[in-house]
Short mmCIF file of C-alpha atoms and ligand atoms in Angstrom, two decimals:
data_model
loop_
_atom_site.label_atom_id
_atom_site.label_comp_id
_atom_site.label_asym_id
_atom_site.label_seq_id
_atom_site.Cartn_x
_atom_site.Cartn_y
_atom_site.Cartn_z
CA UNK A 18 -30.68 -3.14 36.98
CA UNK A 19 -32.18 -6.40 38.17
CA UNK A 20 -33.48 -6.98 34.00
CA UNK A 21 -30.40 -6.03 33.23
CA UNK A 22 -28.70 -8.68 35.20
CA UNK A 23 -31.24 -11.21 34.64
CA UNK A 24 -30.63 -10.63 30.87
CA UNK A 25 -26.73 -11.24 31.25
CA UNK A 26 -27.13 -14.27 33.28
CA UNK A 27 -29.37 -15.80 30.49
CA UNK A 28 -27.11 -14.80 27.76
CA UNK A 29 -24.32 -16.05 29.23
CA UNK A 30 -25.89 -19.14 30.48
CA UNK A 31 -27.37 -19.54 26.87
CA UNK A 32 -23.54 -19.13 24.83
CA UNK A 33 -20.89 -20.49 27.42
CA UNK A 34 -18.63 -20.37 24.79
CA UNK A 35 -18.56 -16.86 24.13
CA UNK A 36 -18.48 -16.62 28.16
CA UNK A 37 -14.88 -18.54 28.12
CA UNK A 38 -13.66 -16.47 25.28
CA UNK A 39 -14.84 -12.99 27.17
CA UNK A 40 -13.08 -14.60 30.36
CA UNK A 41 -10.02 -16.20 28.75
CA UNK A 42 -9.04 -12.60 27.52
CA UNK A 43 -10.27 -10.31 30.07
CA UNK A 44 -12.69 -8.62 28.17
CA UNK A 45 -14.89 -6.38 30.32
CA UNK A 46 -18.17 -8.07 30.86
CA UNK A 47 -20.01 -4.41 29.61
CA UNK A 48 -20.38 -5.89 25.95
CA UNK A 49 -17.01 -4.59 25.07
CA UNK A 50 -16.54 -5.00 21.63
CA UNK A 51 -12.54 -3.92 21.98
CA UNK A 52 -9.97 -6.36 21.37
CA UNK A 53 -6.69 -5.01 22.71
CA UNK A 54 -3.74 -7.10 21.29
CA UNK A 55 -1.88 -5.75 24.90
CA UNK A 56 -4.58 -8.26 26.19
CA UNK A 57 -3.28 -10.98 24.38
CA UNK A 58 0.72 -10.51 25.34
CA UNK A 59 1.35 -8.25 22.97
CA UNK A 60 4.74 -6.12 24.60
CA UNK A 61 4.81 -3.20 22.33
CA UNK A 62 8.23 -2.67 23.28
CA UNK A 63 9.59 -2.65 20.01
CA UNK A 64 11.54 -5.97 20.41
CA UNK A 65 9.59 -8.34 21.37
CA UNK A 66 7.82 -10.34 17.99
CA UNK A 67 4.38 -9.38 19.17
CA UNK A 68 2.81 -11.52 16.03
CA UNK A 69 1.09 -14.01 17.71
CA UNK A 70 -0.13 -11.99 19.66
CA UNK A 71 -2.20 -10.28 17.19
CA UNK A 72 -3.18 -13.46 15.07
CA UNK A 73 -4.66 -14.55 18.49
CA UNK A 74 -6.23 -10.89 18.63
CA UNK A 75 -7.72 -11.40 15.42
CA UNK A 76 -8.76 -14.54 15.62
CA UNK A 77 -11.20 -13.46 18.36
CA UNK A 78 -11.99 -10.14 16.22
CA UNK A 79 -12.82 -12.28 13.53
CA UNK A 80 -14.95 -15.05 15.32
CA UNK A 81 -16.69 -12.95 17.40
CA UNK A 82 -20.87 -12.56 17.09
CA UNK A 83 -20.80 -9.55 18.58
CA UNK A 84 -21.49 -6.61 15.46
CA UNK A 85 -18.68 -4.33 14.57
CA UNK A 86 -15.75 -5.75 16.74
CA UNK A 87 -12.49 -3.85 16.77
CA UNK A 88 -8.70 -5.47 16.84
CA UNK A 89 -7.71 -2.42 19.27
CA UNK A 90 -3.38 -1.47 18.40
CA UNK A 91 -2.73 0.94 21.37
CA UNK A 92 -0.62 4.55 21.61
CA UNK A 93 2.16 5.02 22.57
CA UNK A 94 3.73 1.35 21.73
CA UNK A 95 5.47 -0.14 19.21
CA UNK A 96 4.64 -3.62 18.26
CA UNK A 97 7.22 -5.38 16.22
CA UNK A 98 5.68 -7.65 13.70
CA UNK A 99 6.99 -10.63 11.42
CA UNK A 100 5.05 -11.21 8.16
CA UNK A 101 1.89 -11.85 9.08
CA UNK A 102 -1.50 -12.67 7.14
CA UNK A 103 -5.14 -11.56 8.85
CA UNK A 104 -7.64 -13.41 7.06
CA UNK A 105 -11.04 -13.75 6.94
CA UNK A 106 -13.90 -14.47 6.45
CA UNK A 107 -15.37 -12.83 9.33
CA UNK A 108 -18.57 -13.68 10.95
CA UNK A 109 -19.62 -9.93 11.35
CA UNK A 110 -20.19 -7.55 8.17
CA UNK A 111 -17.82 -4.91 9.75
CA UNK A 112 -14.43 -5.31 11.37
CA UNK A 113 -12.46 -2.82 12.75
CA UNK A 114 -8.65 -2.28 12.82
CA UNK A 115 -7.91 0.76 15.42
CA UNK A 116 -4.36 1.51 14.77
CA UNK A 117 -3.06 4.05 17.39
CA UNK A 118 0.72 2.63 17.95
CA UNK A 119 3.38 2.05 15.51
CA UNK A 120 3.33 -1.02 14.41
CA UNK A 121 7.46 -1.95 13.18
CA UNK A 122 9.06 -4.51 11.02
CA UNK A 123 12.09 -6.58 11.86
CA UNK A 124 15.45 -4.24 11.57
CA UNK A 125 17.23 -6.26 9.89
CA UNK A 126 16.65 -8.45 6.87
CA UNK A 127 17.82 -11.51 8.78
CA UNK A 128 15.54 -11.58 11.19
CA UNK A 129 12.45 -11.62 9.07
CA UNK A 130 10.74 -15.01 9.74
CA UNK A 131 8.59 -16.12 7.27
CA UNK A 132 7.05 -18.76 8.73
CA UNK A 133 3.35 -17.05 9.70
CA UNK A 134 3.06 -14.48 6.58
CA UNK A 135 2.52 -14.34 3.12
CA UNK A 136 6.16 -16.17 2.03
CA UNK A 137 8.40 -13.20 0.10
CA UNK A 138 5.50 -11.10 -0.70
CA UNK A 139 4.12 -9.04 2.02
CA UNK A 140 4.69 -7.81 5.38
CA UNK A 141 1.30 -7.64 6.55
CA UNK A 142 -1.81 -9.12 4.34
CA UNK A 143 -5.50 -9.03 4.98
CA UNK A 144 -7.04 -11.74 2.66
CA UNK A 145 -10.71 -12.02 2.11
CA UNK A 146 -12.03 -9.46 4.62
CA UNK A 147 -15.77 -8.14 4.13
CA UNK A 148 -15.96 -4.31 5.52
CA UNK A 149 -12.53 -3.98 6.78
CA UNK A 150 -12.33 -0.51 8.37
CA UNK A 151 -8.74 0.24 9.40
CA UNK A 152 -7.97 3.75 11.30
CA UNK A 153 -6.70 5.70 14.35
CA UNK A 154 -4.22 7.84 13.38
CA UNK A 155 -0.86 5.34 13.66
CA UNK A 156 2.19 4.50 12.08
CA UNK A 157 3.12 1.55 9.67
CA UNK A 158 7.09 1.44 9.41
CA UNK A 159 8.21 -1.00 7.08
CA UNK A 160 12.34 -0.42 8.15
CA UNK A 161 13.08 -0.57 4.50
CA UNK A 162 16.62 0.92 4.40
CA UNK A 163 18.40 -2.24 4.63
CA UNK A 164 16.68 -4.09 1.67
CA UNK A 165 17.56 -0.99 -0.82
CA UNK A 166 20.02 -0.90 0.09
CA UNK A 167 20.78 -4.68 -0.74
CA UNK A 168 18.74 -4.25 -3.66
CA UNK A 169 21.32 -2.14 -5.12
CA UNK A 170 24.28 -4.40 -5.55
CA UNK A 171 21.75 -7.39 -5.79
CA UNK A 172 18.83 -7.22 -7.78
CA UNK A 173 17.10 -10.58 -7.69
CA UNK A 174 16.31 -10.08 -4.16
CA UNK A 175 12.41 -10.60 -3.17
CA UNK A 176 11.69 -7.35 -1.17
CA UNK A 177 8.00 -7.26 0.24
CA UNK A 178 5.38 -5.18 -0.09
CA UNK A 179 4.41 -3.25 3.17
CA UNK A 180 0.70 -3.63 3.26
CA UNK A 181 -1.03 -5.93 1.13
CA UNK A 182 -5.06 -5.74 1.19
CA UNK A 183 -6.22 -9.26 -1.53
CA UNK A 184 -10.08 -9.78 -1.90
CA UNK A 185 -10.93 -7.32 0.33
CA UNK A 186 -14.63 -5.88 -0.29
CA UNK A 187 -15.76 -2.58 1.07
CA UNK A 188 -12.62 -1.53 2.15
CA UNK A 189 -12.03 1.82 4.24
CA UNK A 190 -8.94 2.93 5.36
CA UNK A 191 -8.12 6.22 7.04
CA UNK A 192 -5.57 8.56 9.01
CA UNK A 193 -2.89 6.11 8.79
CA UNK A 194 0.61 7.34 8.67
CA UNK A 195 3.26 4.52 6.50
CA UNK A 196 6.92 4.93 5.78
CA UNK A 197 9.93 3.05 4.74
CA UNK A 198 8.42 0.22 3.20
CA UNK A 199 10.80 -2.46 1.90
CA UNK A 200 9.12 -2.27 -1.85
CA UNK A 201 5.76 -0.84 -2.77
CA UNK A 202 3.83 0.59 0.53
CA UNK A 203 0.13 -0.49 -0.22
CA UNK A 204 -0.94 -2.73 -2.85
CA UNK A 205 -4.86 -3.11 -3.48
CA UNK A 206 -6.01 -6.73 -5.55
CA UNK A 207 -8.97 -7.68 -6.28
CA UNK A 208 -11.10 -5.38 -3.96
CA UNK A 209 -14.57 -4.04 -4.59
CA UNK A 210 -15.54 -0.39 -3.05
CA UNK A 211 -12.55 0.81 -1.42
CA UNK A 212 -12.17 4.05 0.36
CA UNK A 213 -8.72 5.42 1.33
CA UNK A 214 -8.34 9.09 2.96
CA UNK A 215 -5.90 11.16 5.04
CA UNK A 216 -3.31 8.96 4.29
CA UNK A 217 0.69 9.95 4.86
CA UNK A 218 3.01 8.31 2.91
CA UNK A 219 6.64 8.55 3.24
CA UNK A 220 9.76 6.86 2.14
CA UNK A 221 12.93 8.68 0.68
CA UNK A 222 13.49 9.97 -3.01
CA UNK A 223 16.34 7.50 -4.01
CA UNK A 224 14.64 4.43 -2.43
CA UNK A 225 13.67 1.81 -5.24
CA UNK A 226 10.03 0.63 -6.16
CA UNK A 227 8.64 2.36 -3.03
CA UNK A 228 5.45 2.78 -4.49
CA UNK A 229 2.86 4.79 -2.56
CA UNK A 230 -0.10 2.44 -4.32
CA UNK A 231 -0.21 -0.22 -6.55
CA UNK A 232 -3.99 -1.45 -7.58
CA UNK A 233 -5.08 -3.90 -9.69
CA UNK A 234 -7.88 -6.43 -10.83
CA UNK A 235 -9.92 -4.03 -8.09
CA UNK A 236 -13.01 -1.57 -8.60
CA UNK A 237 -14.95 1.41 -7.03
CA UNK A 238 -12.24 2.37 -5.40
CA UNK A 239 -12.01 6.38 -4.11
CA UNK A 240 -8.45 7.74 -2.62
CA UNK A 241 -8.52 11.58 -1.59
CA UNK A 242 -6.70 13.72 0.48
CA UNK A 243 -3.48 11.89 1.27
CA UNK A 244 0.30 12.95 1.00
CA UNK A 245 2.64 11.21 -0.57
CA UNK A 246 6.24 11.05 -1.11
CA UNK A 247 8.22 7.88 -2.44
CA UNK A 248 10.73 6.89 -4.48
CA UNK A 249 8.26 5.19 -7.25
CA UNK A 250 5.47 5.93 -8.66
CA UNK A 251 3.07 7.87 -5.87
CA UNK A 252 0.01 5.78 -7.40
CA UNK A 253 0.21 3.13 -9.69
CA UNK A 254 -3.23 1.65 -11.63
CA UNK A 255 -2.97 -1.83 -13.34
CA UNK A 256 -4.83 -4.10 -15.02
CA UNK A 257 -8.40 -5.00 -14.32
CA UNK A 258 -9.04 -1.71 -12.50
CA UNK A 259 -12.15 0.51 -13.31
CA UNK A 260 -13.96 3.60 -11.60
CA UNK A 261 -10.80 4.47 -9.72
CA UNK A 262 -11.16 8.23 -8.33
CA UNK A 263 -8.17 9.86 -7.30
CA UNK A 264 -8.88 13.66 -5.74
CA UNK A 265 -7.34 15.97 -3.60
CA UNK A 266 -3.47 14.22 -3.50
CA UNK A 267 -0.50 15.63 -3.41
CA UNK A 268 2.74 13.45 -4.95
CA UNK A 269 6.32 14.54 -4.57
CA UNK A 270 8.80 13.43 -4.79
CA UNK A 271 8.05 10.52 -6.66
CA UNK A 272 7.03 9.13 -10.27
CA UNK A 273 3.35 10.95 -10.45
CA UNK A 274 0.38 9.05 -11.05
CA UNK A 275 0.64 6.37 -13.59
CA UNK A 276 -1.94 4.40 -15.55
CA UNK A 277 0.24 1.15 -15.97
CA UNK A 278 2.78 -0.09 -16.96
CA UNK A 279 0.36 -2.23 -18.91
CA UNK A 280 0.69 -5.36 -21.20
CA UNK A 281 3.69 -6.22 -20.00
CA UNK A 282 5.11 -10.13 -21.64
CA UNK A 283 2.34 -9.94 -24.14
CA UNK A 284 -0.63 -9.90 -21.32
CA UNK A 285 -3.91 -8.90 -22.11
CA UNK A 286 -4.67 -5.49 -20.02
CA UNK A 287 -7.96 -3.75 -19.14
CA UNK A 288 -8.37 -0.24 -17.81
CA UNK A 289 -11.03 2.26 -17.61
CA UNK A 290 -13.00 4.90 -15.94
CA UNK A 291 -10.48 6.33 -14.05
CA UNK A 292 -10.39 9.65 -12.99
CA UNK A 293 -7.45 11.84 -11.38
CA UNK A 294 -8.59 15.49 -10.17
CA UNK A 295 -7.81 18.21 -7.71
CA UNK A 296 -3.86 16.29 -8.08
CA UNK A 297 -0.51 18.18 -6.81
CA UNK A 298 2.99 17.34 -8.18
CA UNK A 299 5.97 18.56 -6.74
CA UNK A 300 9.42 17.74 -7.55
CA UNK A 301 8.29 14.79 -9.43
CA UNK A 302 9.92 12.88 -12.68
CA UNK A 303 6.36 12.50 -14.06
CA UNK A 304 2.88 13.59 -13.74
CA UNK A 305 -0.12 12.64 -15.62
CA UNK A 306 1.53 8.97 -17.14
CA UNK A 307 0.01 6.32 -19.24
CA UNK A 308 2.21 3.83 -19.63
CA UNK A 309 2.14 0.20 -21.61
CA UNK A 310 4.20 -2.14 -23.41
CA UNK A 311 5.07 -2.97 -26.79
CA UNK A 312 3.54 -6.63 -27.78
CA UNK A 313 0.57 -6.16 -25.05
CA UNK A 314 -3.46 -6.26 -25.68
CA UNK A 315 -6.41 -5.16 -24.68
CA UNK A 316 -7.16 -1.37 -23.68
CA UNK A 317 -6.74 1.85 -21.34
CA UNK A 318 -9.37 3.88 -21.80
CA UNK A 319 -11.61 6.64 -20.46
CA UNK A 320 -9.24 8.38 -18.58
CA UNK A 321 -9.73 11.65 -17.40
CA UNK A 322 -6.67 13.85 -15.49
CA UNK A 323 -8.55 17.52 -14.29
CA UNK A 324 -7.58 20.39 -12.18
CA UNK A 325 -3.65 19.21 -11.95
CA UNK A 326 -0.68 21.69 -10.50
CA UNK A 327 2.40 20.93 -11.11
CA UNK A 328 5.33 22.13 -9.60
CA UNK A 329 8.66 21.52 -11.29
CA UNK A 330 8.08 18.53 -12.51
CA UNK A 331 10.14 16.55 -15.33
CA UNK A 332 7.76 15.25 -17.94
CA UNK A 333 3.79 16.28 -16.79
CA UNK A 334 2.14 14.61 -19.18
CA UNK A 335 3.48 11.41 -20.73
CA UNK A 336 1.73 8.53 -23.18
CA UNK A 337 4.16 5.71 -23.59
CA UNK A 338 2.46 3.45 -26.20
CA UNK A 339 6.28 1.86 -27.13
CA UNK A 340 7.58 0.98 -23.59
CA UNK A 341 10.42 -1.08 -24.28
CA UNK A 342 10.48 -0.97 -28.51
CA UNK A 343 13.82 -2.26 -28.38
CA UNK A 344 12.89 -5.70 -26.79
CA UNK A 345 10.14 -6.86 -29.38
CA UNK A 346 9.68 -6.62 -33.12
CA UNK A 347 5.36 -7.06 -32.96
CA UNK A 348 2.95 -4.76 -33.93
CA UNK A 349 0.68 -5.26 -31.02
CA UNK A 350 -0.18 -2.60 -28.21
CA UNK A 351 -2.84 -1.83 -26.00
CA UNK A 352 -5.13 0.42 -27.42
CA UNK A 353 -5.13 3.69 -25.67
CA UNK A 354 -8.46 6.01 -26.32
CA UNK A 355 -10.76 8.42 -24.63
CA UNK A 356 -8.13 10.30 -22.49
CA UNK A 357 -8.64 13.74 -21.43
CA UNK A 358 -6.34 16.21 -19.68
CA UNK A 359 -8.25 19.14 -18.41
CA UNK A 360 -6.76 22.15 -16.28
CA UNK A 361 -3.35 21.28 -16.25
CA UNK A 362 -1.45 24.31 -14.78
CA UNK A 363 2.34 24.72 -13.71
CA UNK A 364 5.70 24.77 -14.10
CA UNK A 365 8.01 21.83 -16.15
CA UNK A 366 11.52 21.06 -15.69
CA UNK A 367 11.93 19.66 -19.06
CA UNK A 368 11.33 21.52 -22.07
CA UNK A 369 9.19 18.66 -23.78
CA UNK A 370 6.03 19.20 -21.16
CA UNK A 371 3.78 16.81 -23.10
CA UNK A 372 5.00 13.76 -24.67
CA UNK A 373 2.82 11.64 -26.77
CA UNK A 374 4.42 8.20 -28.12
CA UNK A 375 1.90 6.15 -29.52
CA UNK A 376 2.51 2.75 -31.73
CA UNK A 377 1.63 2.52 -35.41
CA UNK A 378 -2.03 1.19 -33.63
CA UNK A 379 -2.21 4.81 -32.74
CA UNK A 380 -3.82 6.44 -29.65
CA UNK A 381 -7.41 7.76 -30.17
CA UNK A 382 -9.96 10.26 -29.01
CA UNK A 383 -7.16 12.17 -26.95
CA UNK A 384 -8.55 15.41 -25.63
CA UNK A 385 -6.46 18.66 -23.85
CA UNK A 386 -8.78 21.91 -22.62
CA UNK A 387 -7.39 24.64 -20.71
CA UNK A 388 -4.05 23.62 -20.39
CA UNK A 389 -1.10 26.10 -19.60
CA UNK A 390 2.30 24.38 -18.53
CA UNK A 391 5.32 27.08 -18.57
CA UNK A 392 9.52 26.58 -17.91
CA UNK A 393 10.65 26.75 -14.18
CA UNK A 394 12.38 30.15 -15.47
CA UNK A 395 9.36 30.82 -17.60
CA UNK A 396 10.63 30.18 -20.81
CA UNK A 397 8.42 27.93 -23.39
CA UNK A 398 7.84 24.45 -23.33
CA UNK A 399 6.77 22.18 -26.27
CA UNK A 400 5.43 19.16 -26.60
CA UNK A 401 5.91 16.04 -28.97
CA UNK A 402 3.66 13.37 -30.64
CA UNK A 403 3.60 10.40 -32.88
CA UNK A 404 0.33 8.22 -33.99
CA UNK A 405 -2.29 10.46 -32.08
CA UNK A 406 -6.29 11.12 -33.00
CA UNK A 407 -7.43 14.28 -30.74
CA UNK A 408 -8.34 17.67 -30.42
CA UNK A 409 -6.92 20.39 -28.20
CA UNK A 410 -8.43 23.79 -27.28
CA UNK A 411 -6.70 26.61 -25.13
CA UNK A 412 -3.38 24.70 -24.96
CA UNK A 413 0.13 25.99 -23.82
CA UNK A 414 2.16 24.42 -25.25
CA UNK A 415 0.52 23.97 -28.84
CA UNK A 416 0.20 20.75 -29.80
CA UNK A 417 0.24 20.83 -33.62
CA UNK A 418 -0.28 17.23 -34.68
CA UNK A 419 -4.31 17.34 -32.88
CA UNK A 420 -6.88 19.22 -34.23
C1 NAG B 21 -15.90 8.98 -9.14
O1 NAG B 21 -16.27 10.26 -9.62
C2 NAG B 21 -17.42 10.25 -10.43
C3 NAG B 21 -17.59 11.65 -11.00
O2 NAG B 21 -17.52 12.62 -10.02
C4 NAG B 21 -18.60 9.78 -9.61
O3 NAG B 21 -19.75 9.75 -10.40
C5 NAG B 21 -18.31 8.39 -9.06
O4 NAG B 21 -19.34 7.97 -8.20
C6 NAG B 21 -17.01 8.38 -8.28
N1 NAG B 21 -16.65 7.01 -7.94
C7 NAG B 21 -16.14 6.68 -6.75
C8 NAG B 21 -15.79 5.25 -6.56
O5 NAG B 21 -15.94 7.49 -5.86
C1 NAG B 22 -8.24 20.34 -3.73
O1 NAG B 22 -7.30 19.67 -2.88
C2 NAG B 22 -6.83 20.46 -1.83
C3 NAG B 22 -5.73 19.68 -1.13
O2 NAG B 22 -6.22 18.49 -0.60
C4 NAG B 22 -7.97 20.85 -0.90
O3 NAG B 22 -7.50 21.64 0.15
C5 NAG B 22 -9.03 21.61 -1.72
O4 NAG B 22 -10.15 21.86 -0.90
C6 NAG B 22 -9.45 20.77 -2.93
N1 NAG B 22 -10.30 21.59 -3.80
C7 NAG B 22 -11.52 21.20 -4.17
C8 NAG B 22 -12.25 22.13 -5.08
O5 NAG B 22 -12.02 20.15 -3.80
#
């Protein structure tokens, strides 16, 4: 005990500043590594703005020496947050977000202030955070009911994205529950080794662009056995994304799980290695989709969709090399090649269960094994193509233009 003592008066004596910042915010003097935003005024009574409150939080999080520090949201509160942006660099290699609360957005689209965040873009943004570990079994609610429905009779409107994680290496993100955003719930840029799990997303059928993911310009990234149900797309994967595993998620409703839209304005678009397996659809207006614009460049390949149910859903497999052929009169595309679609089993609400639109360019190396998609009444379904190189073995439906 005495050592023990000795060795706390000589630490302390030997960093008086970390000594004022343990005091300032009643930290426990145990080598508490918890930094409870209710500690730094945080109300968590669901109308107070509680958002400096947490950038002083994280601020100390952030700053701290001590290893593995953790900005600590408690249960049983909700904290109501304006835009806000957590940023880093952080002096430890591992920071912790313990999300146990529910943390809220404004009501109302007047009383968003934009003054601390990430102006017209995001709700809440990490930026440039090394081995961000965010968990704990809480709620993000995004309140986006009022700006659909503004968005409907006024569509320039800037709606955010819920969560927005930029430059974010060795991500992990875990038992989160997130509804209601205002547009897209999570968007993932330019992040390196990302792991997302036991995720629950939830925003109604009819609400616009509510996204469950958007990623792009990111790699190495893993997302597995989350739920989720949107209005959008429940994953979307955009340019500059490679080794992107998707397993063990269940979409509906929603758009399915889309590989674009890509090359959108003529941009030059690069996908590959992506793989989306042990994948649910219910109720959804697409399933397997690859998805790119007429005029783009560059490519979307080595994709691989295995061991996919599907459950009513309106068009499970869908290549659309000609998105928006009306707009634009040029012959280029991104090049789509080295897509497979294995174990595809279930039921389709539209007769045409596999659609295949490909640009004069054509689509290449496009492989289906094992596939057996049926009417919701059982009758048969068929399928259509245009400018596709591929093969197909135990397919149903036939698709006569592959070998
Ligand atoms: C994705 O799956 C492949 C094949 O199972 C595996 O080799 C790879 O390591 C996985 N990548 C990630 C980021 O989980
Ligand atoms: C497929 O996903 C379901 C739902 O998450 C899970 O229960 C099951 O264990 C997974 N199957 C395999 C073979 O991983």
């Amino acid at each position: 005990m005495k050592i023990l003592f000795a060795f706390f008066l000589l630490f302390f004596i030997a960093s008086p500043s970390l000594c004022s910042q343990l005091v300032n915010h009643k930290i426990l003097l145990d080598g508490s590594n918890h930094f409870n935003v209710l500690n730094y005024g945080a109300k968590g009574d669901g109308q107070t703005d509680d958002s400096n409150a947490f950038l002083r939080a994280w601020q100390d999080v952030c700053s701290t020496r001590q290893s593995n520090p953790i900005l600590l949201i408690p249960n049983g509160k909700r904290f109501l947050l304006q835009p806000v942006s957590f940023r880093g660099p952080c002096k430890s290699s591992r920071v912790n977000v313990v999300l146990q609360g529910t943390i809220s957005a404004p009501k109302s689209i007047e009383e968003w202030d934009w003054t601390k965040g990430d102006v017209g873009k995001s709700w809440i943004q990490f930026w440039h955070i090394n081995g961000l570990v965010i968990n704990g079994g809480g709620t993000v609610d995004g309140q986006g009911a009022p700006w659909w429905n503004k968005f409907h009779d006024q569509t320039d409107l800037t709606r955010p994205t819920a969560l927005r994680f930029s430059n974010c290496d060795n991500l992990n993100v875990a038992t989160l529950t997130h509804i209601n955003s205002p547009k897209n719930h999570i968007s993932i840029t330019s992040c390196h080794g990302v792991r997302i799990s036991h995720l629950h997303i939830n925003a109604p059928e009819e609400s616009p662009n509510t996204d469950g993911f958007d990623i792009s310009s990111s790699s190495n990234i893993l997302i597995y056995r989350s739920t989720i149900s949107t209005g959008d797309d429940c994953i979307a994967i955009n340019s500059g994304s490679n080794f992107i595993n998707i397993t063990d998620v269940y979409c509906g409703p929603g758009h399915g799980i889309s590989v674009g839209s890509l090359g959108k304005g003529g941009d030059f678009a690069m996908v590959e290695e992506i793989l989306v397996k042990n994948c649910t659809f219910r109720g959804t207006t697409n399933g397997a989709r690859i998805k790119t614009w007429v005029g783009g460049r560059g490519y979307a390949r080595k994709i691989t969709f295995e061991d996919i149910k599907l459950y009513k859903v309106s068009h499970p497999v869908i290549i659309d090399q000609q998105y928006d052929a009306l707009l634009s009169s040029t012959n280029d595309a991104v090049k789509i090649s080295d897509v497979t679609y294995r174990k595809i089993r279930g039921t389709s609400n539209d007769n045409d269960a596999i659609e295949l639109n490909c640009a004069s360019i054509g689509c290449t190396n496009i492989v289906f094994e094992n596939i057996y998609i049926i009417g919701v009444d059982r009758e048969t379904t068929s399928s259509s193509c245009r400018n596709v190189e591929g093969t197909s073995s135990y397919c149903n439906p036939k698709i006569p233009c592959l070998s």
